[in-house]
PDB file of C-alpha atoms in Angstrom:
ATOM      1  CA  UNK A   1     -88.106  33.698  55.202  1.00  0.00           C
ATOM      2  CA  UNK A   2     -91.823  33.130  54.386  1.00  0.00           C
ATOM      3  CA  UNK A   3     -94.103  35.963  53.462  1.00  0.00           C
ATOM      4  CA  UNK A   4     -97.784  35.675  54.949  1.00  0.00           C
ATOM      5  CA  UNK A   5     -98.866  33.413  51.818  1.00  0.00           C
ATOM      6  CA  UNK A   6     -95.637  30.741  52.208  1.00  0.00           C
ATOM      7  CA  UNK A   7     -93.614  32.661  49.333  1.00  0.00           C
ATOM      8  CA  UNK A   8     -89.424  33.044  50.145  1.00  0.00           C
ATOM      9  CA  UNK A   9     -88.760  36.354  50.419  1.00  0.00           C
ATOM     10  CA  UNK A  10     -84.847  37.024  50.533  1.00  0.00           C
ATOM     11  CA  UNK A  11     -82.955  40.423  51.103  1.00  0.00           C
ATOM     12  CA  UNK A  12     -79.559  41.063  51.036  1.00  0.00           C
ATOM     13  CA  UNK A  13     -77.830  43.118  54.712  1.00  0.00           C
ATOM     14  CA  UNK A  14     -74.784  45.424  54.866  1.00  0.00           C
ATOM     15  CA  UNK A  15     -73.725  47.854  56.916  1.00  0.00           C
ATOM     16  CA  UNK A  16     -74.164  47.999  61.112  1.00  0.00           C
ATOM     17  CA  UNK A  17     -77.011  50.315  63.192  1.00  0.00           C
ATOM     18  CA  UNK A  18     -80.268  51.037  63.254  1.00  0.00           C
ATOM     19  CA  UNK A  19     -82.623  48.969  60.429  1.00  0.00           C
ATOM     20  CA  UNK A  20     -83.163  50.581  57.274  1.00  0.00           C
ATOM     21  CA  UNK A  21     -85.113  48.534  54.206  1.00  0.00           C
ATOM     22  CA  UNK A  22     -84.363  49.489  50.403  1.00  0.00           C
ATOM     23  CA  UNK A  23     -86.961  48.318  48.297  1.00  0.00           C
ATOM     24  CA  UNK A  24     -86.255  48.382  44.523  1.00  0.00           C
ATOM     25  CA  UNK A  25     -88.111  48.961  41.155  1.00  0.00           C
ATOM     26  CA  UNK A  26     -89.092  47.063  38.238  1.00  0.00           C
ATOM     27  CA  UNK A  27     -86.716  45.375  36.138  1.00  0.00           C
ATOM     28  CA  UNK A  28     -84.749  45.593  38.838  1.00  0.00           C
ATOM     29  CA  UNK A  29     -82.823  42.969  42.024  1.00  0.00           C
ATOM     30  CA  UNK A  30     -81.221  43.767  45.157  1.00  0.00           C
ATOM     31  CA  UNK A  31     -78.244  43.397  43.915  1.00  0.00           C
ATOM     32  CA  UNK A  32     -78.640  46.741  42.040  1.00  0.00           C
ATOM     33  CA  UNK A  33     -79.181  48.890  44.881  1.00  0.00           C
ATOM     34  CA  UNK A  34     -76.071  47.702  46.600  1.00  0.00           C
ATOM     35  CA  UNK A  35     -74.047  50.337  45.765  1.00  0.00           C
ATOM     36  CA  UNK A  36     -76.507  52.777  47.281  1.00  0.00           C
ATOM     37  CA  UNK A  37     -76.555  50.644  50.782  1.00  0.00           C
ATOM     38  CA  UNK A  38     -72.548  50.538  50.664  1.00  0.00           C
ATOM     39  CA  UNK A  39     -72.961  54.863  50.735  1.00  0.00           C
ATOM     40  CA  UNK A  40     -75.921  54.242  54.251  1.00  0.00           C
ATOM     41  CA  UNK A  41     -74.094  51.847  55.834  1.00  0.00           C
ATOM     42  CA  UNK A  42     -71.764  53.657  58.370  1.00  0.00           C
ATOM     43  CA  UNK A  43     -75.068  54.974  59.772  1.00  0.00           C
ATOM     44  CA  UNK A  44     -77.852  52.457  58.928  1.00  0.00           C
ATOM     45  CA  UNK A  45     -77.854  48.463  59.115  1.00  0.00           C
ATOM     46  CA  UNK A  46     -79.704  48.379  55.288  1.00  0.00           C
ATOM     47  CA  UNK A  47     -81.574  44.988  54.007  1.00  0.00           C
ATOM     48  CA  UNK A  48     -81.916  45.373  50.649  1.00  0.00           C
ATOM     49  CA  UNK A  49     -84.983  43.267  49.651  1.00  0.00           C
ATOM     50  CA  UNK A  50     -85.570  40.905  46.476  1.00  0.00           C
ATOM     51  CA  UNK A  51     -89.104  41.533  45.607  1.00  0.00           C
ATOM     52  CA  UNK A  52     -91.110  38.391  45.009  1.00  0.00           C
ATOM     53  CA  UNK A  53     -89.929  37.410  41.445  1.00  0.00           C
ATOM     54  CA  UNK A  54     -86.838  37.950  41.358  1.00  0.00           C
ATOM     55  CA  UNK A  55     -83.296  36.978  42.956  1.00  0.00           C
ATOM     56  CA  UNK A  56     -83.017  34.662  45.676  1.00  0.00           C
ATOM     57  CA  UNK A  57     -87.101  35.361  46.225  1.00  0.00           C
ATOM     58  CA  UNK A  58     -89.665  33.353  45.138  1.00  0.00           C
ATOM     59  CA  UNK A  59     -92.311  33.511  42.382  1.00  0.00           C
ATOM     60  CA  UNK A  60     -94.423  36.159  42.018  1.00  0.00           C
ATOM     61  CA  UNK A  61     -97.195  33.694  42.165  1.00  0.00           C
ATOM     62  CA  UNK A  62    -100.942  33.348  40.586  1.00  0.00           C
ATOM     63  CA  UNK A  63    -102.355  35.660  42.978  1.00  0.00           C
ATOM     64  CA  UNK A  64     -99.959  38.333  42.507  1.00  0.00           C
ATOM     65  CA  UNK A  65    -100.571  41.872  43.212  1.00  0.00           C
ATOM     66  CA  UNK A  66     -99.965  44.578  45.252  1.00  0.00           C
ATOM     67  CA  UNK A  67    -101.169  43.504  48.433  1.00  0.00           C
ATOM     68  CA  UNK A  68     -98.959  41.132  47.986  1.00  0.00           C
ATOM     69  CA  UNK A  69     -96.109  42.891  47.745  1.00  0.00           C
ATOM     70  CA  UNK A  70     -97.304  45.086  51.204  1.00  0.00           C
ATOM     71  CA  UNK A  71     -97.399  41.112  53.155  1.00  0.00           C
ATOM     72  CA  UNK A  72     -93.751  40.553  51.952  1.00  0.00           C
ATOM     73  CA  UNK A  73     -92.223  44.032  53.111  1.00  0.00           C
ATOM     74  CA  UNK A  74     -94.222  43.857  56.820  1.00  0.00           C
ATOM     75  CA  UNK A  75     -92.549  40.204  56.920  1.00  0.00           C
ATOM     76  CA  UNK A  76     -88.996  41.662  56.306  1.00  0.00           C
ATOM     77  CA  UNK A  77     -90.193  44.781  58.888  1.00  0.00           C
ATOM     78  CA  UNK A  78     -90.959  42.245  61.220  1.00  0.00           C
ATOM     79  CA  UNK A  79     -87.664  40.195  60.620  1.00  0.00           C
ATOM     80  CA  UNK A  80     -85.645  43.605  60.758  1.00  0.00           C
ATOM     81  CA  UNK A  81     -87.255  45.455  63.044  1.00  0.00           C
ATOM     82  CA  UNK A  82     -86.946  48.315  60.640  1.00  0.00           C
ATOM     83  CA  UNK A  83     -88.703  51.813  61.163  1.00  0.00           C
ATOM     84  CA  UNK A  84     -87.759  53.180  58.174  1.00  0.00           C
ATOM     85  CA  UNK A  85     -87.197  52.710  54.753  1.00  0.00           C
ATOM     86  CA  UNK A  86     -86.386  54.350  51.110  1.00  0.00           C
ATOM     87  CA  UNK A  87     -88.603  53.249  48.153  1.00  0.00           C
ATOM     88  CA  UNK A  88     -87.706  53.677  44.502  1.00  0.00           C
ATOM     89  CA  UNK A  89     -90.077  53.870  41.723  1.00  0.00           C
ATOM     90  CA  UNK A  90     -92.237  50.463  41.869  1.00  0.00           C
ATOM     91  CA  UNK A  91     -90.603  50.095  45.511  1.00  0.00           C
ATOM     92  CA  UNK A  92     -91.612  53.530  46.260  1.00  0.00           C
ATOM     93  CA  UNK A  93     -95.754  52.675  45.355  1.00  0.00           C
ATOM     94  CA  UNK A  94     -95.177  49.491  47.684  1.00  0.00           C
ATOM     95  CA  UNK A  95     -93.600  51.109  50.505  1.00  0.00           C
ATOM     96  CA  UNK A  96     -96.837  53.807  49.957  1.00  0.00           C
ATOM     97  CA  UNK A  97     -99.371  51.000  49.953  1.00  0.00           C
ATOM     98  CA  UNK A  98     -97.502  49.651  52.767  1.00  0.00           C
ATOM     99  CA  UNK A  99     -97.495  52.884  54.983  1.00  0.00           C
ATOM    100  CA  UNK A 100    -101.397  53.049  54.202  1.00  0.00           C
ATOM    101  CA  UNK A 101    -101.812  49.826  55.565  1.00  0.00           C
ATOM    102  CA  UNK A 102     -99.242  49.855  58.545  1.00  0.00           C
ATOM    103  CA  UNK A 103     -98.235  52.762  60.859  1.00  0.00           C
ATOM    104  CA  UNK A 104     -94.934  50.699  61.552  1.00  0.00           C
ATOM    105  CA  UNK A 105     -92.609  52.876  59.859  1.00  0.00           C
ATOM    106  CA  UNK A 106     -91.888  56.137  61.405  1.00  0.00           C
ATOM    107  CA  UNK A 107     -90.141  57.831  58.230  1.00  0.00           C
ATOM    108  CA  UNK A 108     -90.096  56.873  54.599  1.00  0.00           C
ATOM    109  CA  UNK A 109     -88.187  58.105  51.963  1.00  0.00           C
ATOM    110  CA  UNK A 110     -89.485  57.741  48.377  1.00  0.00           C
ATOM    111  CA  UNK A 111     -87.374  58.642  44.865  1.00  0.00           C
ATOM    112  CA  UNK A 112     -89.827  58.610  42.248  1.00  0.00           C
ATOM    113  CA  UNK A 113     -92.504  56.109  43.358  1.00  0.00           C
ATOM    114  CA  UNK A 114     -94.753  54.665  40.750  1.00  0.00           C
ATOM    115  CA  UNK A 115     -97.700  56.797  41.389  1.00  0.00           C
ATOM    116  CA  UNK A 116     -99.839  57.249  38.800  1.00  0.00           C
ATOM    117  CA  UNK A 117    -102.384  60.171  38.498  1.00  0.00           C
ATOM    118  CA  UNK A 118    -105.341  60.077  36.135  1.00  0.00           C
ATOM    119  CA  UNK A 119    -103.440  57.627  33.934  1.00  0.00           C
ATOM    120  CA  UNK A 120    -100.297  59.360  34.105  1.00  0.00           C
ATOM    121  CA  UNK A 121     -98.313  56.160  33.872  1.00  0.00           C
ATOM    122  CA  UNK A 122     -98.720  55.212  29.770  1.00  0.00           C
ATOM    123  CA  UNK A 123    -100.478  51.904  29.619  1.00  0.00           C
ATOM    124  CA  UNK A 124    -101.027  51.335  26.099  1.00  0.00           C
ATOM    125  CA  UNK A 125     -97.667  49.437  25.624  1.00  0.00           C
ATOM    126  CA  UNK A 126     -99.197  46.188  27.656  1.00  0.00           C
ATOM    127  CA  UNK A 127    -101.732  44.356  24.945  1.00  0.00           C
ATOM    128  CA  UNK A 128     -98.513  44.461  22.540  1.00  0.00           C
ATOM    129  CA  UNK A 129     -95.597  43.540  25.699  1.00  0.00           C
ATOM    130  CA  UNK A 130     -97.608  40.824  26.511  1.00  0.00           C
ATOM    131  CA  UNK A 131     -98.236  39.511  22.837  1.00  0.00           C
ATOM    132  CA  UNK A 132     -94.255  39.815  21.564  1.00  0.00           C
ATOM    133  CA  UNK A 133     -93.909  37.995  25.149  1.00  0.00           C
ATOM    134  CA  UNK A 134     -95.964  35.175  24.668  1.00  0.00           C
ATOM    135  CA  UNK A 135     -94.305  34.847  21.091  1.00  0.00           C
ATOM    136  CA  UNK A 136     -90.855  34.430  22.931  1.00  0.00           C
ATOM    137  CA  UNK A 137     -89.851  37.709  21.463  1.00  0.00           C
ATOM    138  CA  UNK A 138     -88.308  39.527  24.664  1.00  0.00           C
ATOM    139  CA  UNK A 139     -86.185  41.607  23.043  1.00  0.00           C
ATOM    140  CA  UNK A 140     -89.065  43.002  20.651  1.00  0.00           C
ATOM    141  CA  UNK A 141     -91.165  43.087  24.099  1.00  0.00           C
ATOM    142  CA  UNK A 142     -88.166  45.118  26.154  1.00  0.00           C
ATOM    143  CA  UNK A 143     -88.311  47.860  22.637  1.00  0.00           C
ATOM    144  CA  UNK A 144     -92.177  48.168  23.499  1.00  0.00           C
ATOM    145  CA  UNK A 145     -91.383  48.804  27.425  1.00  0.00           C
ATOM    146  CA  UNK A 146     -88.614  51.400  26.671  1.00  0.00           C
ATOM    147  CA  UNK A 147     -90.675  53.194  23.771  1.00  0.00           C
ATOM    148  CA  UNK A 148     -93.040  53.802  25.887  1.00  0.00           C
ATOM    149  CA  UNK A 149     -91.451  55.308  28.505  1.00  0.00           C
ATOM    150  CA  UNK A 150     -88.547  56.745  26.248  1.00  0.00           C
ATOM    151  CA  UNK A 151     -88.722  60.779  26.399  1.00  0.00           C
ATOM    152  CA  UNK A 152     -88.274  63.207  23.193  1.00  0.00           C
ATOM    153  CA  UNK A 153     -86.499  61.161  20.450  1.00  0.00           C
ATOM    154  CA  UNK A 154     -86.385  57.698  21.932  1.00  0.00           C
ATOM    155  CA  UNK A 155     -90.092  57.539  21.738  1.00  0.00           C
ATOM    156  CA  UNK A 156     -90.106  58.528  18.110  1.00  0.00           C
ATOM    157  CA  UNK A 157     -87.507  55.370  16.995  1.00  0.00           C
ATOM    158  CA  UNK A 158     -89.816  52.563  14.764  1.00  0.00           C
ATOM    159  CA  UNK A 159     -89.620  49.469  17.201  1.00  0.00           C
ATOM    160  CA  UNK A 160     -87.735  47.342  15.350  1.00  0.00           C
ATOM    161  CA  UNK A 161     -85.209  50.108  15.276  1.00  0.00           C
ATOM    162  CA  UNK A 162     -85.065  50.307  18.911  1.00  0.00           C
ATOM    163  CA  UNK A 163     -84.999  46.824  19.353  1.00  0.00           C
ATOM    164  CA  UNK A 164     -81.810  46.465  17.257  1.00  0.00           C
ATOM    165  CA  UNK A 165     -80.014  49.301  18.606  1.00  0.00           C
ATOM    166  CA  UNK A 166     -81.104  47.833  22.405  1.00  0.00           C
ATOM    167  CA  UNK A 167     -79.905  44.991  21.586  1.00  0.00           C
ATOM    168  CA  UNK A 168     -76.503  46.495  20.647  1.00  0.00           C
ATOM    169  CA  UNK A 169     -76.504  48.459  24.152  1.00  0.00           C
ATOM    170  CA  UNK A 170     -77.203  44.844  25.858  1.00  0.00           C
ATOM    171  CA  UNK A 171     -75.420  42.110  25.228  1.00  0.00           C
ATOM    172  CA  UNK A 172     -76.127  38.510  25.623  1.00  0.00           C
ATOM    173  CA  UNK A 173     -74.568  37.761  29.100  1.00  0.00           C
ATOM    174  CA  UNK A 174     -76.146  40.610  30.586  1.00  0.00           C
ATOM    175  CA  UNK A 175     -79.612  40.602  28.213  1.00  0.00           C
ATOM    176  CA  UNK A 176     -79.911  37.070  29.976  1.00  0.00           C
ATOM    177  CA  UNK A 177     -78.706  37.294  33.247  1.00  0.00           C
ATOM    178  CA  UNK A 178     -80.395  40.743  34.054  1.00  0.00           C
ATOM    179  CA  UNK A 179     -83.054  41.752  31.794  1.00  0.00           C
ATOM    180  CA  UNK A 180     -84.882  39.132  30.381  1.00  0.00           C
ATOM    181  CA  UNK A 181     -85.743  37.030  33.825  1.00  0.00           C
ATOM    182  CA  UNK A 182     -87.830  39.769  34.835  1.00  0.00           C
ATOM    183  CA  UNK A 183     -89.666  40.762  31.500  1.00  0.00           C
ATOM    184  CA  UNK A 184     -93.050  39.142  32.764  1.00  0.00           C
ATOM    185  CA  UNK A 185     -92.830  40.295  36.697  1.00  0.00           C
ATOM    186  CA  UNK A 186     -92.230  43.888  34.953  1.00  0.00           C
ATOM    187  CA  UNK A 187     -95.933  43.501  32.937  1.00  0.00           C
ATOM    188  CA  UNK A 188     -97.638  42.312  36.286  1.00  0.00           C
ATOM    189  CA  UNK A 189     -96.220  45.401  38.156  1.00  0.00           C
ATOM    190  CA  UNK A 190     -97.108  47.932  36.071  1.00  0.00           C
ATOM    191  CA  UNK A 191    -100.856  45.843  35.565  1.00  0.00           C
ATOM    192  CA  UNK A 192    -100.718  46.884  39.463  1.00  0.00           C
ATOM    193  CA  UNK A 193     -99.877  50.400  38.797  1.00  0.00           C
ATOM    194  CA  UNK A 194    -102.739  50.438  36.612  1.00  0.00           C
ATOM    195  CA  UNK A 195    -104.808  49.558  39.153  1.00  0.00           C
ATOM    196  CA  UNK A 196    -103.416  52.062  41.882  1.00  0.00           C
ATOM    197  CA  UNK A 197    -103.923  54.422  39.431  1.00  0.00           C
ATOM    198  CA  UNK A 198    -105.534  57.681  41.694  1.00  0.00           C
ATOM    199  CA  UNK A 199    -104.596  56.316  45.049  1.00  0.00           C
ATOM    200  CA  UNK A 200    -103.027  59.221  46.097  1.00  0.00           C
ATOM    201  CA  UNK A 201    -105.785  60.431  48.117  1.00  0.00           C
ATOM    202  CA  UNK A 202    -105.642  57.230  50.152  1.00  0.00           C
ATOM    203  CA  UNK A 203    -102.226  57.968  51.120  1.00  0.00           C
ATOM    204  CA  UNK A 204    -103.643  61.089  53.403  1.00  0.00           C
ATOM    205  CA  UNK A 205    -104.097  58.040  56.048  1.00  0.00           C
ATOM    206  CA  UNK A 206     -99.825  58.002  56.247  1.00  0.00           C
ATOM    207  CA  UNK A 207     -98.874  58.734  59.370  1.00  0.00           C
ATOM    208  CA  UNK A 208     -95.167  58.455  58.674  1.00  0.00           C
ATOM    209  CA  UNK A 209     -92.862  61.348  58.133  1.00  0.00           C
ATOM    210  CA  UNK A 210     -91.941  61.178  54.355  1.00  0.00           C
ATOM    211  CA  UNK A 211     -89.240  62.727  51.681  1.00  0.00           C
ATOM    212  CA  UNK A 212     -90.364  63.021  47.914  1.00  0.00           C
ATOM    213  CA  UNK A 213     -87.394  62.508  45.733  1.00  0.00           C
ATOM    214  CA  UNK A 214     -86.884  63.585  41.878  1.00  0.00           C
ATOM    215  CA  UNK A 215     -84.222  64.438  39.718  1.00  0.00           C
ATOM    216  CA  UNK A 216     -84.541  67.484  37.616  1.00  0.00           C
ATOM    217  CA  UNK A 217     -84.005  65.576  34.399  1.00  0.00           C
ATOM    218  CA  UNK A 218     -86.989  62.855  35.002  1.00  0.00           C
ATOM    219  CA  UNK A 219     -89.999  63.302  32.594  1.00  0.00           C
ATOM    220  CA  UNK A 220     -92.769  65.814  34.709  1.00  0.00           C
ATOM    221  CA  UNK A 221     -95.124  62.430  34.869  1.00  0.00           C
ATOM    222  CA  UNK A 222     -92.262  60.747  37.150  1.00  0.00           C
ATOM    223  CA  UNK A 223     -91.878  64.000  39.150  1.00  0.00           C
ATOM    224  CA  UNK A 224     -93.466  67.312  38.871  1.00  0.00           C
ATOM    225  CA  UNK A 225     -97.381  65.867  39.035  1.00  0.00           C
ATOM    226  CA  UNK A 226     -96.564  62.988  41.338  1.00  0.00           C
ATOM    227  CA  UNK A 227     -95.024  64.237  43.855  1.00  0.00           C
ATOM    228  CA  UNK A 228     -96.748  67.679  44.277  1.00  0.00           C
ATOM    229  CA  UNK A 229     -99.991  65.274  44.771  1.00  0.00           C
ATOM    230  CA  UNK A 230     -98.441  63.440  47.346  1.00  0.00           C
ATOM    231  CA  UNK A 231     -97.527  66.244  49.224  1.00  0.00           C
ATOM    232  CA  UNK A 232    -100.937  67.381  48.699  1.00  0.00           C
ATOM    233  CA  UNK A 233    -102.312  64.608  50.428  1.00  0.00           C
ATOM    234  CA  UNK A 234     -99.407  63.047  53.096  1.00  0.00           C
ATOM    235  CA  UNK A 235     -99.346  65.072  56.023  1.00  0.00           C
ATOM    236  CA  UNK A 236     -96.229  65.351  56.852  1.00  0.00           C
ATOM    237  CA  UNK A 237     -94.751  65.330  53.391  1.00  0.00           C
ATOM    238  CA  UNK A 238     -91.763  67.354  51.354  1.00  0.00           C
ATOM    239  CA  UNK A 239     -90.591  66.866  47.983  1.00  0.00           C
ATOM    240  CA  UNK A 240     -86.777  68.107  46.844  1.00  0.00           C
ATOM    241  CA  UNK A 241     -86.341  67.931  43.083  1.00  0.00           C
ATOM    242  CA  UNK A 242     -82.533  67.300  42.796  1.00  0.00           C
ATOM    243  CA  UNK A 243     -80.497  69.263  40.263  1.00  0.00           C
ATOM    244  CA  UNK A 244     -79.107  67.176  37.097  1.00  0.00           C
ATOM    245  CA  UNK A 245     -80.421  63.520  38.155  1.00  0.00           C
ATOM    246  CA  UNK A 246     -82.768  61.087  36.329  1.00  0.00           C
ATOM    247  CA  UNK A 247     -85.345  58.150  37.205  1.00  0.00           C
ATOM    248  CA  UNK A 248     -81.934  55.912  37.238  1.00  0.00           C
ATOM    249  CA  UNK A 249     -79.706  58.085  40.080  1.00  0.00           C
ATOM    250  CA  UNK A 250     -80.697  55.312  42.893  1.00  0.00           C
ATOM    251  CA  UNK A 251     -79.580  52.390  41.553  1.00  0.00           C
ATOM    252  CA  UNK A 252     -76.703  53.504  38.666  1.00  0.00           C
ATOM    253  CA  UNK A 253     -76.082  56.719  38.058  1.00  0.00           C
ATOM    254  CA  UNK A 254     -75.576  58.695  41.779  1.00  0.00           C
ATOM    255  CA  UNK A 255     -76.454  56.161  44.785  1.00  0.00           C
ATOM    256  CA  UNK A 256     -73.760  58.521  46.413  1.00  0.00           C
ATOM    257  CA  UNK A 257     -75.813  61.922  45.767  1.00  0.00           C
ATOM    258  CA  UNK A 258     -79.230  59.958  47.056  1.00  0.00           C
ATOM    259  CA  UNK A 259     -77.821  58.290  50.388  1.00  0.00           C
ATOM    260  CA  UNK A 260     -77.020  62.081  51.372  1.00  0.00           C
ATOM    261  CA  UNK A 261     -80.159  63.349  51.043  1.00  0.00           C
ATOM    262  CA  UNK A 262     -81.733  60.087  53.010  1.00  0.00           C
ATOM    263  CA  UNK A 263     -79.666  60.449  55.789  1.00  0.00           C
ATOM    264  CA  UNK A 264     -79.777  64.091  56.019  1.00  0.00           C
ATOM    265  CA  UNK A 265     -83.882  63.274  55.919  1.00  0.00           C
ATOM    266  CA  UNK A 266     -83.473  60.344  58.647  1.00  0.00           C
TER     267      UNK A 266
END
């Protein structure tokens, strides 16, 4: 399926009833949140998109960027004829810039989007990403990403100590197949949540019903300032911090625990 500027968009379907689109995070493919449509889909018919740049999708492309992102999800709407959909951290700031852009969906559920407020989001990690990247040094690029976004200790390790013990933690089959492919979408994203840095009062224009998700155990910069800013400005907004989750309970950790509170929101 073409997007609006000829790219191949692809998502993945399971499940039967009313359309539902997941959109994933950075570092991140359909195939990842597939466990988390298995858990909606005696209720929901769920399409699971590949962002651009990953998976079965095409190329993020030279003129990458968010609005970008906002023509491929209105081309899967379209396809679907989806009125709803759940968003998770990257995902979650498209589906936002989507909403802003589209009344189409009716409700929206969001589990720590990738909002960032007055430079909330670290971006001092790019200059140095990029660099080790263009070097062909992923793995010293990947220690960069996760130091900066590491809390308490993990922040603390000397890179190349990180990068070692990373590279002990993922091995070869799945460093390739999984994380390295998407080490350069993952510096244009964030570049993008850069630049939606303080957006949040643009999302007051939302018309859809929406559900603020965080787990208890996320950093306060995922959750806590975020979200209560959102709800500040989305009309019709609530926010449920849930006890003993992290930024990862979507996709790995509880899919099972998030799918209940989306349908009991939908």
């Amino acid at each position: 399926m073409a997007s609006a500027d000829g790219t191949d968009i692809s998502y993945h379907t399971v499940g039967e009833g009313p359309p539902l689109i997941v959109v994933g995070g950075a570092l991140r493919t359909a195939e990842d949140y597939l466990d988390l449509a298995r858990c909606l889909a005696d209720r929901y018919c769920v399409h699971v998109v590949d962002r651009r740049g990953r998976g079965l999708s095409g190329p993020q492309g030279p003129r990458y960027g968010i609005a970008r992102e906002c023509e491929d999800l209105l081309v899967v709407q379209a396809a679907t004829g989806a009125r709803v959909m759940f968003g998770h951290s990257y995902g979650g700031l498209v589906a936002l810039e989507t909403a802003v852009r589209s009344d189409t969906f009716e409700a929206i559920v969001l589990y720590e989007p990738g909002v960032s407020v007055g430079g909330s989001i670290p971006t001092a990690w790019m200059p140095l990403y990029q660099a080790l990247l263009e070097q062909g040094d992923t793995r010293g690029a990947f220690a960069c990403f996760v130091r900066a976004f590491g809390a308490g200790s993990l922040a603390k390790l000397p890179r190349w100590y990180l990068r070692a013990v990373l590279r002990c933690v993922i091995r070869k089959r799945r460093w390739e197949g999984r994380y390295e492919p998407l080490l350069a979408a993952d510096l244009a994203e964030h570049e993008q949540v850069a630049a939606c840095d303080d957006h949040v009062a643009s999302y007051g224009a939302i018309k859809a019903r929406l559900l603020l998700l965080g787990g208890s155990r996320s950093p306060a910069r995922m959750t806590t300032l975020p979200l209560e800013r959102l709800q500040q400005s989305v009309p019709d907004a609530t926010v449920d911090i849930i006890d003993g989750l992290d930024h990862f309970a979507p996709d790995e950790k509880a899919p099972e625990v998030v799918a209940q509170q989306i349908l009991g929101f939908l």
